[in-house]
Coordinates of N, CA and C in Angstrom, one line a residue:
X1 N 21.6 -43.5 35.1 CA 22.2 -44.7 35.8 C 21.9 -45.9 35.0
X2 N 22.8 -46.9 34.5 CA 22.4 -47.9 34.0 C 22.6 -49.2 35.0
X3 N 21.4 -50.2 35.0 CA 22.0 -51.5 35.9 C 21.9 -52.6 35.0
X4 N 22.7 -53.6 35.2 CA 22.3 -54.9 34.9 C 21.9 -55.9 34.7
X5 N 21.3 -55.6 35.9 CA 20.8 -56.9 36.4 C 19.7 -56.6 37.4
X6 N 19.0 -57.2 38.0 CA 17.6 -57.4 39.0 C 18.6 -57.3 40.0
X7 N 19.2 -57.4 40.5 CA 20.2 -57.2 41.6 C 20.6 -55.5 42.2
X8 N 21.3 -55.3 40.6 CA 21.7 -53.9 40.6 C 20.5 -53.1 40.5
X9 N 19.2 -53.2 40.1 CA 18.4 -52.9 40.2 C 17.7 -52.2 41.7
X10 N 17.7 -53.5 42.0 CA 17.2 -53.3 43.6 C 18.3 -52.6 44.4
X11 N 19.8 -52.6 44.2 CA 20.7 -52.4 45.1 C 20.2 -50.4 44.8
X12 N 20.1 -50.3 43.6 CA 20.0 -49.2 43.1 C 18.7 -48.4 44.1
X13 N 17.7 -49.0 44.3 CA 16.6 -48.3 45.2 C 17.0 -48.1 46.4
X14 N 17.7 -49.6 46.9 CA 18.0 -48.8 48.2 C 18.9 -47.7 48.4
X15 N 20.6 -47.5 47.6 CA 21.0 -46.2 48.0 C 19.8 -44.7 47.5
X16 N 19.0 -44.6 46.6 CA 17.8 -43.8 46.9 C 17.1 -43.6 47.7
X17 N 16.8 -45.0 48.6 CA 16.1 -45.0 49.9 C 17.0 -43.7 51.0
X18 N 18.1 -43.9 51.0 CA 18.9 -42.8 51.7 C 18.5 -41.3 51.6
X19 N 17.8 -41.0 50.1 CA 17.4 -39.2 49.8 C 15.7 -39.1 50.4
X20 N 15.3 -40.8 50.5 CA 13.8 -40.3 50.9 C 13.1 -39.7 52.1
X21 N 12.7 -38.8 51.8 CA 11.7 -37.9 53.4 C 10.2 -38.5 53.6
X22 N 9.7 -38.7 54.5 CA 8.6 -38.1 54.6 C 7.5 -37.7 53.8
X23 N 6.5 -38.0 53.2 CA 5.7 -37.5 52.5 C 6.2 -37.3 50.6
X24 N 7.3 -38.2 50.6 CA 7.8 -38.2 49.1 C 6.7 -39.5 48.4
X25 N 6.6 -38.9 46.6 CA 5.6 -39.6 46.2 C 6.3 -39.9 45.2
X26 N 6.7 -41.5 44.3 CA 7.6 -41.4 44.1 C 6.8 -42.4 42.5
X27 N 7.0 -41.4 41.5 CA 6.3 -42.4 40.6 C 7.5 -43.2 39.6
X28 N 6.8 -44.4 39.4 CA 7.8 -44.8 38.7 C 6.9 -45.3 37.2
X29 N 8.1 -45.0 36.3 CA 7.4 -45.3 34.5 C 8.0 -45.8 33.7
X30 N 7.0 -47.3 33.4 CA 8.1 -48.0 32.6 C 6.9 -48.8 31.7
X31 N 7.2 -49.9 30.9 CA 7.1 -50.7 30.6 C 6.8 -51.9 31.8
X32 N 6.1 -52.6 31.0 CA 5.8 -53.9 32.0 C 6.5 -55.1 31.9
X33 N 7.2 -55.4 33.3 CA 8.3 -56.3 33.8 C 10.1 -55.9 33.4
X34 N 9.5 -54.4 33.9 CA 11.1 -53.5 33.1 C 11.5 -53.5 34.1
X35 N 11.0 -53.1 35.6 CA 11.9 -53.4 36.8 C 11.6 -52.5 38.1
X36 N 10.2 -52.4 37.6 CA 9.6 -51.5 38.8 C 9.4 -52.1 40.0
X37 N 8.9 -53.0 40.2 CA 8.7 -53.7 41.6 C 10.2 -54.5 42.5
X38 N 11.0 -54.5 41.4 CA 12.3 -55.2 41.6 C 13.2 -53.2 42.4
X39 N 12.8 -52.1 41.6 CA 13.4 -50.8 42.2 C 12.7 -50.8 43.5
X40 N 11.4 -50.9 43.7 CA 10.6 -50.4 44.9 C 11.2 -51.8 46.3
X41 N 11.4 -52.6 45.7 CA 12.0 -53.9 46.7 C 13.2 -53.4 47.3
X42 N 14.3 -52.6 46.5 CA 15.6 -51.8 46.8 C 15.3 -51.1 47.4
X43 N 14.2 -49.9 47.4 CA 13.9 -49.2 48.2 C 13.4 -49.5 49.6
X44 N 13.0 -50.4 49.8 CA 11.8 -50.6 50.8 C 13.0 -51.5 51.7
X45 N 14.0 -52.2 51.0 CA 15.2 -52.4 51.7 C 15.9 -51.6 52.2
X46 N 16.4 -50.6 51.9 CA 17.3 -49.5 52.2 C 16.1 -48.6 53.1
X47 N 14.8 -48.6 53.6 CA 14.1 -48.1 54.5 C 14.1 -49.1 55.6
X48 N 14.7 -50.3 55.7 CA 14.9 -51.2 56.5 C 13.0 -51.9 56.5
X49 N 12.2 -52.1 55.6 CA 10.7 -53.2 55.1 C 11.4 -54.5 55.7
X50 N 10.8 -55.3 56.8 CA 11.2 -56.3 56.9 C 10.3 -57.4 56.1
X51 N 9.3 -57.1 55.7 CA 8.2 -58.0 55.1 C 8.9 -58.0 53.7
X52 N 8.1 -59.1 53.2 CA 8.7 -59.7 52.0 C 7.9 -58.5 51.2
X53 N 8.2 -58.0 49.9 CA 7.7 -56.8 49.2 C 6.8 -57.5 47.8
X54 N 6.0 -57.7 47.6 CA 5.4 -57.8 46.3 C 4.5 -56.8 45.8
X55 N 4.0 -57.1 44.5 CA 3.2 -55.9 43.6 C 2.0 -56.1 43.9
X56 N 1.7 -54.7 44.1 CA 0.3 -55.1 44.5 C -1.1 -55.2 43.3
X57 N -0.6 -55.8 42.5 CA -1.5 -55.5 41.4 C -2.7 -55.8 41.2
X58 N -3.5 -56.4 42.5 CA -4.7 -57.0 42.6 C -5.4 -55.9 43.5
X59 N -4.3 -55.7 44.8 CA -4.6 -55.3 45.7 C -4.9 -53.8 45.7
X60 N -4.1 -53.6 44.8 CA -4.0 -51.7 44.4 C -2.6 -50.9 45.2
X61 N -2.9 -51.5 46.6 CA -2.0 -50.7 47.8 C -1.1 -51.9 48.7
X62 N 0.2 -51.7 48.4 CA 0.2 -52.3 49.8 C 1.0 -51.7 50.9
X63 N 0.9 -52.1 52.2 CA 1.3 -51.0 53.4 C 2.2 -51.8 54.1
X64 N 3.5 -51.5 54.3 CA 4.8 -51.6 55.0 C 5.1 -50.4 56.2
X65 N 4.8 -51.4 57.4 CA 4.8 -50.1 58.4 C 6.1 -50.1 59.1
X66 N 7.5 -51.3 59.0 CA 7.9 -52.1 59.4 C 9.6 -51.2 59.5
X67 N 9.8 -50.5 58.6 CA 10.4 -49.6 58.1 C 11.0 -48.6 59.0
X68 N 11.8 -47.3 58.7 CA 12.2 -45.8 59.4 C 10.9 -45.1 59.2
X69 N 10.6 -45.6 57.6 CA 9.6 -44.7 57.4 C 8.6 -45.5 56.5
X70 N 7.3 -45.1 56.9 CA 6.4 -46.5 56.4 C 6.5 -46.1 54.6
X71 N 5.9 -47.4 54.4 CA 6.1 -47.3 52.6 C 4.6 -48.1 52.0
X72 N 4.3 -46.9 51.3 CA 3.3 -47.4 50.6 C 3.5 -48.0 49.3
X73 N 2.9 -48.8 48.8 CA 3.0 -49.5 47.3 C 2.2 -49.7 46.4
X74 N 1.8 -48.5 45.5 CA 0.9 -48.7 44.7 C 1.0 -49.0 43.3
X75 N 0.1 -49.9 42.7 CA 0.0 -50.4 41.3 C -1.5 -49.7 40.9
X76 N -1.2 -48.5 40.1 CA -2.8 -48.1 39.3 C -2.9 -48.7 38.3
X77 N -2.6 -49.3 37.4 CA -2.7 -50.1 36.4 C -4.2 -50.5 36.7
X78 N -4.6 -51.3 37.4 CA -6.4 -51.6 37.0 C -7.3 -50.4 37.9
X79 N -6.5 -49.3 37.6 CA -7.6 -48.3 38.3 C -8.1 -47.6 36.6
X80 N -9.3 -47.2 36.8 CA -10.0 -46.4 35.6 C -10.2 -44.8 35.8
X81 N -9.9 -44.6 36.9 CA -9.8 -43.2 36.9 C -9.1 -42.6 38.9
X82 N -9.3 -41.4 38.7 CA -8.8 -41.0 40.2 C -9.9 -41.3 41.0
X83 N -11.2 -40.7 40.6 CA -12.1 -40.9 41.5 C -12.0 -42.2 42.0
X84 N -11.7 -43.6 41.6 CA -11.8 -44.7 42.1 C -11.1 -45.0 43.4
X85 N -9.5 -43.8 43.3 CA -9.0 -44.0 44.0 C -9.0 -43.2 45.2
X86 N -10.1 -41.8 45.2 CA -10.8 -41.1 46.3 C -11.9 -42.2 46.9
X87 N -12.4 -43.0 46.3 CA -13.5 -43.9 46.8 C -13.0 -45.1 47.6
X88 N -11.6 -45.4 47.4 CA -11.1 -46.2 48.4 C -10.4 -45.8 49.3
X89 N -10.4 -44.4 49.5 CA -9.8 -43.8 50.7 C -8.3 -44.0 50.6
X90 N -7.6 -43.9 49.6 CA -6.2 -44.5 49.3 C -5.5 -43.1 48.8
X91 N -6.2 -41.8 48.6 CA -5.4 -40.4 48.1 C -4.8 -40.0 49.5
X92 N -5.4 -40.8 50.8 CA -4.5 -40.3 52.3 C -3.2 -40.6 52.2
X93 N -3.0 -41.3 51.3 CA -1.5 -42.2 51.7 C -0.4 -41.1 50.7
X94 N -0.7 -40.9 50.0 CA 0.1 -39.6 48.9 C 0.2 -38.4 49.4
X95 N 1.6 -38.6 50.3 CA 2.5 -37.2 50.5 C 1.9 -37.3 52.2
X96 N 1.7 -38.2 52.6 CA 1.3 -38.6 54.1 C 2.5 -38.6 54.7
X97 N 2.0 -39.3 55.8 CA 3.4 -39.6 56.7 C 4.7 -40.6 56.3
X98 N 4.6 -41.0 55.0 CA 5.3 -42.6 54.7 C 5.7 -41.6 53.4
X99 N 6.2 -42.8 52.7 CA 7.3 -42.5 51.2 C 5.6 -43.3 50.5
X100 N 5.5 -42.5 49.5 CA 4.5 -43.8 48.2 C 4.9 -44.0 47.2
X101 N 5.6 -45.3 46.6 CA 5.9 -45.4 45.7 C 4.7 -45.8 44.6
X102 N 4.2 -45.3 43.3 CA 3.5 -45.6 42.2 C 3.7 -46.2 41.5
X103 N 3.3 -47.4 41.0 CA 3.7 -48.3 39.7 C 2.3 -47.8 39.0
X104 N 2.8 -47.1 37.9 CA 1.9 -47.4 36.7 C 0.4 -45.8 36.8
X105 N 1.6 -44.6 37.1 CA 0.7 -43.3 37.5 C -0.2 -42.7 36.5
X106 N 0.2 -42.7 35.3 CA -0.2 -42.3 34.3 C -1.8 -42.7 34.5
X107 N -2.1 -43.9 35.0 CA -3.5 -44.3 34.6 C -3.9 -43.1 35.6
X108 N -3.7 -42.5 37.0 CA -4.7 -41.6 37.6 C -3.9 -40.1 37.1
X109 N -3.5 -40.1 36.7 CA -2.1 -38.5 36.4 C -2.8 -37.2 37.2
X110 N -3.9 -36.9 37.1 CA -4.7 -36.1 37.8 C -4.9 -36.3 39.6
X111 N -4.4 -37.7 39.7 CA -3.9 -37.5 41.1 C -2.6 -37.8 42.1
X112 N -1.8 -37.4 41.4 CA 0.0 -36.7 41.6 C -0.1 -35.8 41.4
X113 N 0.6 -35.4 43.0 CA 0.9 -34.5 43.5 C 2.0 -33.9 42.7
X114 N 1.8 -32.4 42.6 CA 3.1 -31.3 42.0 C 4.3 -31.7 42.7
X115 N 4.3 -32.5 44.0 CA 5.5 -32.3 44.6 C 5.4 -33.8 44.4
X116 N 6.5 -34.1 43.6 CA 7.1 -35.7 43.6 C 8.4 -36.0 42.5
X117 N 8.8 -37.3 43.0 CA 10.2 -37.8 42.2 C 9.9 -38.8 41.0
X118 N 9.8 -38.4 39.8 CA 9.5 -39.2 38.5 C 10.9 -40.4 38.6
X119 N 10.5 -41.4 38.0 CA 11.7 -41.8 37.8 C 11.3 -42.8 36.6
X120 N 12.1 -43.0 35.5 CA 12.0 -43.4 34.3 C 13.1 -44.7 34.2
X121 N 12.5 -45.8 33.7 CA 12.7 -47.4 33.9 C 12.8 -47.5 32.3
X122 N 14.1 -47.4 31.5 CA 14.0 -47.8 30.7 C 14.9 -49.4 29.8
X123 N 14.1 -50.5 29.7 CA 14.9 -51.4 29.5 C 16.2 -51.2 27.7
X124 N 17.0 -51.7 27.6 CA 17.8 -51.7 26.8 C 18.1 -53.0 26.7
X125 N 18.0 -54.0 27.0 CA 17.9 -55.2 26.6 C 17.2 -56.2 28.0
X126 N 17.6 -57.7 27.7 CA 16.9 -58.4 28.9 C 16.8 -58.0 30.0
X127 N 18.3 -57.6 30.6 CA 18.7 -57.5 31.5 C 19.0 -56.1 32.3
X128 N 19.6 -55.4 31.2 CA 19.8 -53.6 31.3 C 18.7 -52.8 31.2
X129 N 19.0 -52.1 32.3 CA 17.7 -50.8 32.6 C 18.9 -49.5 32.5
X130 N 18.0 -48.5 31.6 CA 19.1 -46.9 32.0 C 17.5 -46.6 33.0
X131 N 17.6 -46.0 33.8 CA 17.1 -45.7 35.2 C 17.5 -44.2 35.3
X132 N 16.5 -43.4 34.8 CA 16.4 -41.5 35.1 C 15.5 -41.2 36.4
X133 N 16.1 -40.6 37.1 CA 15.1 -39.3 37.9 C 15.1 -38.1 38.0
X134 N 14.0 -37.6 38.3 CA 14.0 -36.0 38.3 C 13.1 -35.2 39.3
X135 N 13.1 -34.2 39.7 CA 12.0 -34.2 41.5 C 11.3 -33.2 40.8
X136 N 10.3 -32.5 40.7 CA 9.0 -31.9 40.1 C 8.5 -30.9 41.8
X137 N 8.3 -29.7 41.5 CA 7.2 -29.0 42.6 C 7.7 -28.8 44.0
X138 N 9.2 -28.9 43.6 CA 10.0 -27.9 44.5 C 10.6 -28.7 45.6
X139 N 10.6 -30.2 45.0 CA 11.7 -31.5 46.0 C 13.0 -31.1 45.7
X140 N 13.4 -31.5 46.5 CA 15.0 -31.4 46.6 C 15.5 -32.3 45.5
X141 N 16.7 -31.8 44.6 CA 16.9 -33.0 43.7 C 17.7 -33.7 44.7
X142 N 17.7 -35.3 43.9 CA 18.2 -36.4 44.0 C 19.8 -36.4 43.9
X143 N 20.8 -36.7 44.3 CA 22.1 -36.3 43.4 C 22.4 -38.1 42.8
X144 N 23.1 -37.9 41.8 CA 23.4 -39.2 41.2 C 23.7 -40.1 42.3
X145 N 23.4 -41.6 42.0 CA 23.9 -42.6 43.5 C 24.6 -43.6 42.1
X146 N 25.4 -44.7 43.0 CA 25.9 -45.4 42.2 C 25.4 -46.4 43.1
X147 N 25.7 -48.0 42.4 CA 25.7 -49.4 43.1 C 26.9 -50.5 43.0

């Protein structure tokens, strides 16, 4: 899927918000300020999030209960390993009762779950993202969405 804009971006999460269940863990991999927090705002729209959505990159987590289905929001970027994130009691939220969306998995990789939706944020210029997913560990695939 290609978008153009922060707009199409976001409009793009929400018709994906339509394939989300329950205990989906949803990593997203990009580049930084490619358009991850602008996809997970789409999403958390199309779950009907009435709170304003930002990155939690200080915070680590943030929790949207407001929704169909609650949405978690995580930035591992300043995590140094998994254990850090067994120590904050924060591995409850992955594949729980809510959707978890991941900014930045790679830093704990060893704690994603087999079952989840990769999705790949790739910019091609300022504006343009081509935007891939794929479901891993036996999720239902996704079928193409448009915006």
């Amino acid at each position: 899927m290609i978008t153009t804009s922060s707009r199409e971006t976001r409009k793009l999460g929400k018709a994906l918000a339509a394939y989300l269940e329950k205990g989906d863990v949803v990593l997203l991999h990009s580049d930084l300020g490619a358009g991850k927090s602008e996809l997970t705002r789409g999403i958390a729209e199309g779950l009907g999030v009435a709170e304003t959505v930002t990155s939690p990159s200080f915070t680590i987590l943030n929790v949207y209960e407001s929704g169909r289905i609650p949405l978690y929001h995580f930035d591992w970027y300043r995590l140094e390993s998994a254990e850090e994130l067994y120590e904050l009691g924060m591995d409850e939220y992955l594949g729980g009762n809510g959707i978890a969306v991941v900014e930045w998995p790679e830093r704990c990789a060893e704690a994603v779950p087999e079952r989840r939706i990769e999705i790949m944020i790739e910019p091609l210029d300022e504006e343009t993202r081509e935007i891939r997913w794929k479901t891993e560990g036996g999720r239902t695939a996704i079928p193409e969405v448009t915006v």
